PDB file of C-alpha atoms in Angstrom:
ATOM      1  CA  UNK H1482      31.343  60.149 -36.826  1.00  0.00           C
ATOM      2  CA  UNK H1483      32.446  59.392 -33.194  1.00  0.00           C
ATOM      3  CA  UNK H1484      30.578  56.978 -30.599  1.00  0.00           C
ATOM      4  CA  UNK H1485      28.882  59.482 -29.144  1.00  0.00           C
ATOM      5  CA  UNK H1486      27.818  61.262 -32.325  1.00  0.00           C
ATOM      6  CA  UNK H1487      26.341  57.678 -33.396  1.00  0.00           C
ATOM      7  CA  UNK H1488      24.623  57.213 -30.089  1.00  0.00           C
ATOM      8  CA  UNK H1489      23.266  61.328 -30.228  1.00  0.00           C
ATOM      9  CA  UNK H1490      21.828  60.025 -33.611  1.00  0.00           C
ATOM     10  CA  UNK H1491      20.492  56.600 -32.661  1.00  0.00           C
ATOM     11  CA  UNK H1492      18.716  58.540 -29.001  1.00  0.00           C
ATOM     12  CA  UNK H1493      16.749  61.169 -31.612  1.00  0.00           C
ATOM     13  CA  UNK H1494      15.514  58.261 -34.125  1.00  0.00           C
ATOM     14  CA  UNK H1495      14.341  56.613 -30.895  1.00  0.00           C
ATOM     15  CA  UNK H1496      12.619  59.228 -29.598  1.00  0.00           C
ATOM     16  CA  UNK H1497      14.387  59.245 -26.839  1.00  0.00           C
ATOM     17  CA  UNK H1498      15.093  62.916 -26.501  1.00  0.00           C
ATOM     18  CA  UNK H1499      11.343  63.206 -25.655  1.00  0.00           C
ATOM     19  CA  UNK H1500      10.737  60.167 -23.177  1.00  0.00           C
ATOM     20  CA  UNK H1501      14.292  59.339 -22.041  1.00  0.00           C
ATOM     21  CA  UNK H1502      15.725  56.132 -22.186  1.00  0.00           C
ATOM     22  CA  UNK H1503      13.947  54.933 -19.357  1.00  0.00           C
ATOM     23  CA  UNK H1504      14.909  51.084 -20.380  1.00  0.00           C
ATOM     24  CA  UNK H1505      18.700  52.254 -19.801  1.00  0.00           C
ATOM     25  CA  UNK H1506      19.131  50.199 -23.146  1.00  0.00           C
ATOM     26  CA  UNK H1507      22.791  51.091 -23.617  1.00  0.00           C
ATOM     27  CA  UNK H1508      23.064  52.460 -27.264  1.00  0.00           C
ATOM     28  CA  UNK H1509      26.996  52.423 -27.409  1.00  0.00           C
ATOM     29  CA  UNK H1510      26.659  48.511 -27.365  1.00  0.00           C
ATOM     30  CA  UNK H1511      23.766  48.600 -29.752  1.00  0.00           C
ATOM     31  CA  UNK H1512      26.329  50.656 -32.235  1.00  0.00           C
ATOM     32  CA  UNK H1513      29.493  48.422 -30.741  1.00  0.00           C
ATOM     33  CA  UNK H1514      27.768  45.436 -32.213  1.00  0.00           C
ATOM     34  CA  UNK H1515      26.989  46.752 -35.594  1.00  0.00           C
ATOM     35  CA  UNK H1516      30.004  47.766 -35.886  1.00  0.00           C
ATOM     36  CA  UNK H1517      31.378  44.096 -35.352  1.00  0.00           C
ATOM     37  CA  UNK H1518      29.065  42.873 -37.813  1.00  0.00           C
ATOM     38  CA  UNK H1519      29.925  45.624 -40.512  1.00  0.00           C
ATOM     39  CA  UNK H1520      33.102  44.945 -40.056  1.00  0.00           C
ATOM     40  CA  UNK H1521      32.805  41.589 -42.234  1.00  0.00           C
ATOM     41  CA  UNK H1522      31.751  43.109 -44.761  1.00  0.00           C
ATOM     42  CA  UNK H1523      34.087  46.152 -45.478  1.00  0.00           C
ATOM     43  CA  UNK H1524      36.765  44.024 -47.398  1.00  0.00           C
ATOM     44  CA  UNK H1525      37.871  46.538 -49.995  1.00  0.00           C
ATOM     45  CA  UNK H1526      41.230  46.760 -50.379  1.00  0.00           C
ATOM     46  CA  UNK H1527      42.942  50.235 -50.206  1.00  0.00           C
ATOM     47  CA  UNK H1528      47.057  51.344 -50.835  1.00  0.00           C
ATOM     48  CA  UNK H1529      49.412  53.340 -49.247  1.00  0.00           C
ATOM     49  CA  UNK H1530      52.503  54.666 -50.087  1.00  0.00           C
ATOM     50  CA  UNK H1531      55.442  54.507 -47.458  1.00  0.00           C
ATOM     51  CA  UNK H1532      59.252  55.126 -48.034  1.00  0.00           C
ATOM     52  CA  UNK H1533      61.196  51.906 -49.111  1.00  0.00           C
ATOM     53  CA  UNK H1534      62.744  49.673 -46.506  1.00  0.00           C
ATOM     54  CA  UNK H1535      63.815  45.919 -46.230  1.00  0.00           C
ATOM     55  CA  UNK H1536      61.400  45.885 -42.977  1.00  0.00           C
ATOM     56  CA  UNK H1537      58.704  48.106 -43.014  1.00  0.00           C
ATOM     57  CA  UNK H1538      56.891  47.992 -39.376  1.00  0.00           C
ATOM     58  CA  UNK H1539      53.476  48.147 -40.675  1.00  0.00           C
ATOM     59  CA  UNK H1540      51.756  49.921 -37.735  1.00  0.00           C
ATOM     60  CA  UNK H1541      54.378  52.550 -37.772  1.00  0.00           C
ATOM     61  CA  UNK H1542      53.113  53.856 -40.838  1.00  0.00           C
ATOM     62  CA  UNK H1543      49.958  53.755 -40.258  1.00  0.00           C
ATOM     63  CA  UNK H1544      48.897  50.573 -41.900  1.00  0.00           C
ATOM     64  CA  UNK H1545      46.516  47.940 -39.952  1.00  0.00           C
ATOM     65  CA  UNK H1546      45.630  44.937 -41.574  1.00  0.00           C
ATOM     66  CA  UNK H1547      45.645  41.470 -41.245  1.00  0.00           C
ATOM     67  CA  UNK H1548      45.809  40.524 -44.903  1.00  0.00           C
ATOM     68  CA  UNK H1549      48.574  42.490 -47.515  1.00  0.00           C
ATOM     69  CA  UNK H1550      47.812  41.714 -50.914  1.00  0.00           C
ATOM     70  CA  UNK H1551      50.677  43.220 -52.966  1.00  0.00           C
ATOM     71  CA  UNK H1552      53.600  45.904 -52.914  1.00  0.00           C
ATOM     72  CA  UNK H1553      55.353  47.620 -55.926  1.00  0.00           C
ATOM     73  CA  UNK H1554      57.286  50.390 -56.551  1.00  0.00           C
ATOM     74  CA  UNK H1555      55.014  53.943 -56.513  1.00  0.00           C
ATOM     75  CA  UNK H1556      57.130  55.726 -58.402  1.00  0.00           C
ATOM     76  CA  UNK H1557      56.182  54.996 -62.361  1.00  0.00           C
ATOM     77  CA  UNK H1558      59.488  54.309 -64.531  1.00  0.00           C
ATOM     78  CA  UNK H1559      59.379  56.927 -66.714  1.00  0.00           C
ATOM     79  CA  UNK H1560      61.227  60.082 -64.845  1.00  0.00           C
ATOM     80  CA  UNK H1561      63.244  57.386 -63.079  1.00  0.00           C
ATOM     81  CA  UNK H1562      65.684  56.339 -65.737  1.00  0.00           C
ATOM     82  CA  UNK H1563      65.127  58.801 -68.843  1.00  0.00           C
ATOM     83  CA  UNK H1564      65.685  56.887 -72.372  1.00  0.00           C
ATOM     84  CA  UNK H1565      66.166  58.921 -75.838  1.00  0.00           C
ATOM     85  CA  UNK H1566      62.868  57.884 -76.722  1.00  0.00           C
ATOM     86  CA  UNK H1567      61.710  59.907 -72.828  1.00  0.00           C
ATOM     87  CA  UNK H1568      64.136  62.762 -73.413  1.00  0.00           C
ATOM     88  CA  UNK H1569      63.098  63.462 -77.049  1.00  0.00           C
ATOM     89  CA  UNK H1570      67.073  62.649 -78.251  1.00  0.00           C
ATOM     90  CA  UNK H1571      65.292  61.744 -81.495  1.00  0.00           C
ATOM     91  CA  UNK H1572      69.324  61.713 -82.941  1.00  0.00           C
ATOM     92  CA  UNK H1573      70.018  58.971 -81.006  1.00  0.00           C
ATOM     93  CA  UNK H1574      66.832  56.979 -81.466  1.00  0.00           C
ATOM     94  CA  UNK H1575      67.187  57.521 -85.247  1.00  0.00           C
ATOM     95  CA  UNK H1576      70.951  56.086 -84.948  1.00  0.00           C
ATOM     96  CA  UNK H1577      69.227  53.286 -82.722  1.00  0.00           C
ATOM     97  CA  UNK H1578      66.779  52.582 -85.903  1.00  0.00           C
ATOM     98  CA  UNK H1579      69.484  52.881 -88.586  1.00  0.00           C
ATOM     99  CA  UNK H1580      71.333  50.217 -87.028  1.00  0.00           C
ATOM    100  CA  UNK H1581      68.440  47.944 -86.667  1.00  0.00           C
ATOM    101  CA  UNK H1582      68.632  47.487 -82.591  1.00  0.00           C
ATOM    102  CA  UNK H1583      65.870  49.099 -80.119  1.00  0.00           C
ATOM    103  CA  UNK H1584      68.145  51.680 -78.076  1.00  0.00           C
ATOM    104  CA  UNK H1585      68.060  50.075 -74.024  1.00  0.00           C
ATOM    105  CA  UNK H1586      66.417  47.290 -75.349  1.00  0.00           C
ATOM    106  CA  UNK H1587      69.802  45.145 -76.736  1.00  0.00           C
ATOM    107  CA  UNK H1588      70.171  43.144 -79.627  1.00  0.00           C
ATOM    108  CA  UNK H1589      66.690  41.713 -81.064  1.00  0.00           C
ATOM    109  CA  UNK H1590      65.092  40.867 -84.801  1.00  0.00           C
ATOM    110  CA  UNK H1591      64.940  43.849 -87.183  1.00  0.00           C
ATOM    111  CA  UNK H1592      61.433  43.044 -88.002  1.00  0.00           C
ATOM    112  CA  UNK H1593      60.138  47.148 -87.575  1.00  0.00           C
ATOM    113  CA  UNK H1594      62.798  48.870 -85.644  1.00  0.00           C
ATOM    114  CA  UNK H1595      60.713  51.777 -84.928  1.00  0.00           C
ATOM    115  CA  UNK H1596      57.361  49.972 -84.013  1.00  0.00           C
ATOM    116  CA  UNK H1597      60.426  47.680 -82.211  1.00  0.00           C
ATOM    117  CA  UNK H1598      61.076  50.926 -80.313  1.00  0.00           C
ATOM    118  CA  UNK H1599      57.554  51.854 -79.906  1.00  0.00           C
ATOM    119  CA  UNK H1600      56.124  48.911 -78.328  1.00  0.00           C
ATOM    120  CA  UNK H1601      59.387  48.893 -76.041  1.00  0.00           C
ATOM    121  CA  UNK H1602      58.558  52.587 -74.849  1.00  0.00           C
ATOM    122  CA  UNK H1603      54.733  51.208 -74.452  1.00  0.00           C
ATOM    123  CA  UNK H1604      55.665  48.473 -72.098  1.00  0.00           C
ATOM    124  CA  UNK H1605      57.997  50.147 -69.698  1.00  0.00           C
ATOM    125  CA  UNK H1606      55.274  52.878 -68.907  1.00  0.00           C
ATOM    126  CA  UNK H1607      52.447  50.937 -68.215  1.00  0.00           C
ATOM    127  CA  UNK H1608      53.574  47.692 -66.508  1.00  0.00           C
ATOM    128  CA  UNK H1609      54.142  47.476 -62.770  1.00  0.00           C
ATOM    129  CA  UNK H1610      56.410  44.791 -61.394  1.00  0.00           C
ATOM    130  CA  UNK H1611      55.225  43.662 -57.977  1.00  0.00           C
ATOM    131  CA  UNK H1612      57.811  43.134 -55.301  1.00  0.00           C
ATOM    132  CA  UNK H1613      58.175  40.214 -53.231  1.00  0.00           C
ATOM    133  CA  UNK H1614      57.581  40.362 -50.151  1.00  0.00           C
ATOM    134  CA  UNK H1615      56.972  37.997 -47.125  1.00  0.00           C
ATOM    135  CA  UNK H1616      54.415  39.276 -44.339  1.00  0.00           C
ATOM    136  CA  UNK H1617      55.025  38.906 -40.725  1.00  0.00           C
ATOM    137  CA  UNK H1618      51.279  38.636 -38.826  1.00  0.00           C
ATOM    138  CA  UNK H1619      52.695  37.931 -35.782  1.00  0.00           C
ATOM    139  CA  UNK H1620      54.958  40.864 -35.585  1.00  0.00           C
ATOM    140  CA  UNK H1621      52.981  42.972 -37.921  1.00  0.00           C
ATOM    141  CA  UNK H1622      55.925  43.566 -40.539  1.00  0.00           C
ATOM    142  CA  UNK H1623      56.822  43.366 -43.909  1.00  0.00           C
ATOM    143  CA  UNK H1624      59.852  42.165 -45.424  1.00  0.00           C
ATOM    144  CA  UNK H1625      60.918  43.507 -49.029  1.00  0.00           C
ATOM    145  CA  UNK H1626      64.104  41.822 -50.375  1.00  0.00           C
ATOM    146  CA  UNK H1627      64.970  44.266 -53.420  1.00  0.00           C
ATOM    147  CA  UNK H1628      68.321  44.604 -55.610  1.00  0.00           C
ATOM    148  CA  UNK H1629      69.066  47.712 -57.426  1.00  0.00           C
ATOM    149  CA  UNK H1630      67.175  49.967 -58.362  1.00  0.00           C
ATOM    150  CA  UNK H1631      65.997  50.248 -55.218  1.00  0.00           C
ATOM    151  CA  UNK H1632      62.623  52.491 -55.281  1.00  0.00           C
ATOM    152  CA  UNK H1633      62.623  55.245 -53.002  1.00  0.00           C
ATOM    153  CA  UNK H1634      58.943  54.664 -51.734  1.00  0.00           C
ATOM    154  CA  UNK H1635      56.351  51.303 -52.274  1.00  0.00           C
ATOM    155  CA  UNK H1636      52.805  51.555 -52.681  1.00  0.00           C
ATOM    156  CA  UNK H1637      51.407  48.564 -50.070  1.00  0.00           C
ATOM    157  CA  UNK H1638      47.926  47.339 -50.920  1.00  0.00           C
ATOM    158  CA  UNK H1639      46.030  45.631 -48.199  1.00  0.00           C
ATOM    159  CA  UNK H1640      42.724  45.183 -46.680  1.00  0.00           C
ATOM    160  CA  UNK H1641      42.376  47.396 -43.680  1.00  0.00           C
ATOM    161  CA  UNK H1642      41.335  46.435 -40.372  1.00  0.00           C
ATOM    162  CA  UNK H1643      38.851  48.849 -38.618  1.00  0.00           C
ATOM    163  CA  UNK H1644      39.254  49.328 -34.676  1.00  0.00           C
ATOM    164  CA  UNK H1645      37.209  52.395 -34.040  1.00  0.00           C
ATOM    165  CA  UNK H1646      33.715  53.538 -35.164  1.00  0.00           C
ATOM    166  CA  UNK H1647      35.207  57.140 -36.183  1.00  0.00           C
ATOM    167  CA  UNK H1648      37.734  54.970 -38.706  1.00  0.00           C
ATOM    168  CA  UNK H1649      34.198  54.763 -40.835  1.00  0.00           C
ATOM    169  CA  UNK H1650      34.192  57.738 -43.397  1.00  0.00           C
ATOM    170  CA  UNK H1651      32.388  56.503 -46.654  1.00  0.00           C
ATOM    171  CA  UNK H1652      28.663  57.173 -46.405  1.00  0.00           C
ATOM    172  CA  UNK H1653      27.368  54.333 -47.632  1.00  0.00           C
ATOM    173  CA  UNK H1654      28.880  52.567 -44.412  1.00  0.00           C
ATOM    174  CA  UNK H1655      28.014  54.990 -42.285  1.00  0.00           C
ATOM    175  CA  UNK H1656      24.621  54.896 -43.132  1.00  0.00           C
ATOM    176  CA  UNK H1657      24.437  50.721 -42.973  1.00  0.00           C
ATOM    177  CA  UNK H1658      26.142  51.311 -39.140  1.00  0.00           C
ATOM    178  CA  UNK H1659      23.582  53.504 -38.281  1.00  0.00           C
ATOM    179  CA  UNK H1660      20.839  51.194 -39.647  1.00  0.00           C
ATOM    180  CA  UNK H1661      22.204  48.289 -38.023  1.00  0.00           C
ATOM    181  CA  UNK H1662      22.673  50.098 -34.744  1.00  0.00           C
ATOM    182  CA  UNK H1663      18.427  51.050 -34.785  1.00  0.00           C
ATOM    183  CA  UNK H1664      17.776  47.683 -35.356  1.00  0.00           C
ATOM    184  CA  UNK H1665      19.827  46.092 -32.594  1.00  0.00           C
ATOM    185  CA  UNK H1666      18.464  48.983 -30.158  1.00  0.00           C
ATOM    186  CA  UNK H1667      15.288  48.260 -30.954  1.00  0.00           C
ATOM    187  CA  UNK H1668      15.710  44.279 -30.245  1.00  0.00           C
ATOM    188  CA  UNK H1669      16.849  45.611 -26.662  1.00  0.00           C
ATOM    189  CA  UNK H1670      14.287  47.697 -26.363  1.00  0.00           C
ATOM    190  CA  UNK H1671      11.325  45.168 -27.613  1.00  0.00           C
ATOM    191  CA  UNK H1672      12.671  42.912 -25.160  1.00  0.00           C
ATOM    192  CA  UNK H1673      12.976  44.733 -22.213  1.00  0.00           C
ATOM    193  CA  UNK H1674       9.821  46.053 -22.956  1.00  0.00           C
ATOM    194  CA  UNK H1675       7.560  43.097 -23.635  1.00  0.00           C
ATOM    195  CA  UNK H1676       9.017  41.284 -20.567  1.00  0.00           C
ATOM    196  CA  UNK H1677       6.168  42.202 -18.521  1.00  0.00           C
ATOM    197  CA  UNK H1678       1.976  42.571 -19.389  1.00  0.00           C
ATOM    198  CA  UNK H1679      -0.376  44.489 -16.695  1.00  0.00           C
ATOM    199  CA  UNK H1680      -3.452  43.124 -17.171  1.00  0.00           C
ATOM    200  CA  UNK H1681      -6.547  45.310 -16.853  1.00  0.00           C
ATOM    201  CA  UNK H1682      -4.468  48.908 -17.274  1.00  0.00           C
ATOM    202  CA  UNK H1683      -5.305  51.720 -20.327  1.00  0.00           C
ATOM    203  CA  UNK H1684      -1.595  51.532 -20.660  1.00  0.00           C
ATOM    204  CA  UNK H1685       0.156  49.587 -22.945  1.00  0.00           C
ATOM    205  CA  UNK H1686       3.552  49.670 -24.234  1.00  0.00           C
ATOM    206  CA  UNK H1687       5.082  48.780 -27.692  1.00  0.00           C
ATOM    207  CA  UNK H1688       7.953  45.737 -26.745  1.00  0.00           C
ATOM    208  CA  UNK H1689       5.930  43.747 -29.610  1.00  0.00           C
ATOM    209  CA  UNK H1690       5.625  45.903 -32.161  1.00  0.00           C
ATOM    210  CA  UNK H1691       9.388  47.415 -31.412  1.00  0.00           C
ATOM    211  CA  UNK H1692      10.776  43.871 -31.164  1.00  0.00           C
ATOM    212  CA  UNK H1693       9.250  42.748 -34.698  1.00  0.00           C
ATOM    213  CA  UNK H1694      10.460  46.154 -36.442  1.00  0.00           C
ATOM    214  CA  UNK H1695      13.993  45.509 -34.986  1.00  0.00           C
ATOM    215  CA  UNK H1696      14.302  42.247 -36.290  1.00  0.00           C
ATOM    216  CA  UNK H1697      12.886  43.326 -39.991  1.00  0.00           C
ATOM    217  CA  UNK H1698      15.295  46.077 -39.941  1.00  0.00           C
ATOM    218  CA  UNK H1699      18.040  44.249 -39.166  1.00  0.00           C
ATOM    219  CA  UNK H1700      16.818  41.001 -41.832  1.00  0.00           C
ATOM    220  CA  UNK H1701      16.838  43.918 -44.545  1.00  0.00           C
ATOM    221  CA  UNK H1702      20.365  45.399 -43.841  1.00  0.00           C
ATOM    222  CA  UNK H1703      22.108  41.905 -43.647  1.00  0.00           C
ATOM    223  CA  UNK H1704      20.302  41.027 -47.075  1.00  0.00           C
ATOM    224  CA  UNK H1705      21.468  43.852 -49.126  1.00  0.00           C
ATOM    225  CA  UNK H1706      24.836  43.439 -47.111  1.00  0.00           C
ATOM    226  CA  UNK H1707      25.489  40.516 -48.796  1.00  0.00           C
ATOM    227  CA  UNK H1708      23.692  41.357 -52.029  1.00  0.00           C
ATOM    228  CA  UNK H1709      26.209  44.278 -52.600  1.00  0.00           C
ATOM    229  CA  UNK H1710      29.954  43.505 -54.003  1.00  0.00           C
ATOM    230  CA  UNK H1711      32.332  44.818 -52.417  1.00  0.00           C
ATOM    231  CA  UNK H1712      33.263  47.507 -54.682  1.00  0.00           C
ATOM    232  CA  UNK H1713      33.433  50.817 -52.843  1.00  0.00           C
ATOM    233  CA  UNK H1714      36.321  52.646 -51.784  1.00  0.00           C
ATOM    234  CA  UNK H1715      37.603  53.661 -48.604  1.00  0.00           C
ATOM    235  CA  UNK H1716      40.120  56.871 -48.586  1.00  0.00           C
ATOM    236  CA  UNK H1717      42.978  56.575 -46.645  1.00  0.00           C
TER     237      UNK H1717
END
């Protein structure tokens, strides 16, 4: 959702689309700061997959962050450097066996050659090595000192900074945004509102009651906020 789709939203749930917004409460700030305060709380980390490069210029693709957690090759081993074991040369791993050394793995105890081999093919396609890497904050960079093999593309994982309200896609978020954004409008509103009493008139207007629902709303949103672990995922 864009700015002005949040503040369409926020003017209906008002009711303003009935009595205007006669208190000129401006709803893009109301939204602005929930946004800020969301903000603190969207800390799940997400990856991305670039091409390799000793300097990757983090803004150039596409990343923004403050905080990189880890990088690693994307590409998984297997299909990168076939074995007998990968190929199905089962000649070859049977020779391997015979003479009691795990083929690619060198010289080792002939304890179980095949559960040797086994255990070897196990390992190589389910770790991940993680790559060093030193981050640049000021100048928004990562450097990636690799010797051969180099990997044709990295997977970064970081924790994305948001700098626009549209940058919002999972539901849940959008929905606590939206709440937040009510609740801070209807502070504004309460306020401007109950500023003034006129004593003796069959009018009366809501500030109070507005003022004291804004402030419960927003009391609620902040407490599941930080109730809820930071567990769901943002697509990139």
């Amino acid at each position: 959702m864009t700015m002005s789709e949040y503040v369409a939203k926020l003017s209906f749930m008002l009711g303003f689309p009935a009595n205007k917004n006669i208190e000129n409460v401006d709803l893009a700030q109301a939204v602005t700061m929930a946004f800020d305060e969301l903000k603190e709380y969207m800390k799940t980390p997400v990856n991305k997959t670039v091409p390799y490069a000793t300097r990757v210029d983090l803004k150039a693709v596409g990343i923004n962050t403050v905080n990189v957690l880890r990088i690693r090759p994307a590409e998984p081993r297997l299909g990168l450097s076939l074995t007998s074991f990968e190929s199905g040369n089962v000649f070859q791993v049977a020779a391997a066996v015979n003479l009691g050394s795990g083929y690619g793995a060198g010289t080792g105890l002939n304890i179980d050659p095949i559960i040797s081999q086994l255990a070897l093919q196990q390992v190589r396609n389910t770790l991940s090595t993680d790559l060093d890497f030193t981050y640049d904050q000021l100048n928004d960079v990562v450097y990636i000192p690799q010797r051969a093999p180099i990997p044709a593309t990295v997977t970064i994982q970081y924790v994305p900074k948001f700098t626009d309200v549209s940058e919002i896609v999972e539901p849940t978020w959008v929905n606590y945004l939206t709440r937040l954004g009510i609740a801070y409008a209807k502070i504004a509103i309460g306020r401007t509102r109950s500023k003034y009493i006129i004593e003796g008139s069959n009018v009366s207007l809501d500030g109070e009651a507005m003022l004291s629902e804004g402030n419960a709303e927003l009391e609620a949103a902040r407490n599941e906020l930080k109730a809820k672990p930071p567990k769901l995922r943002i697509r990139n």
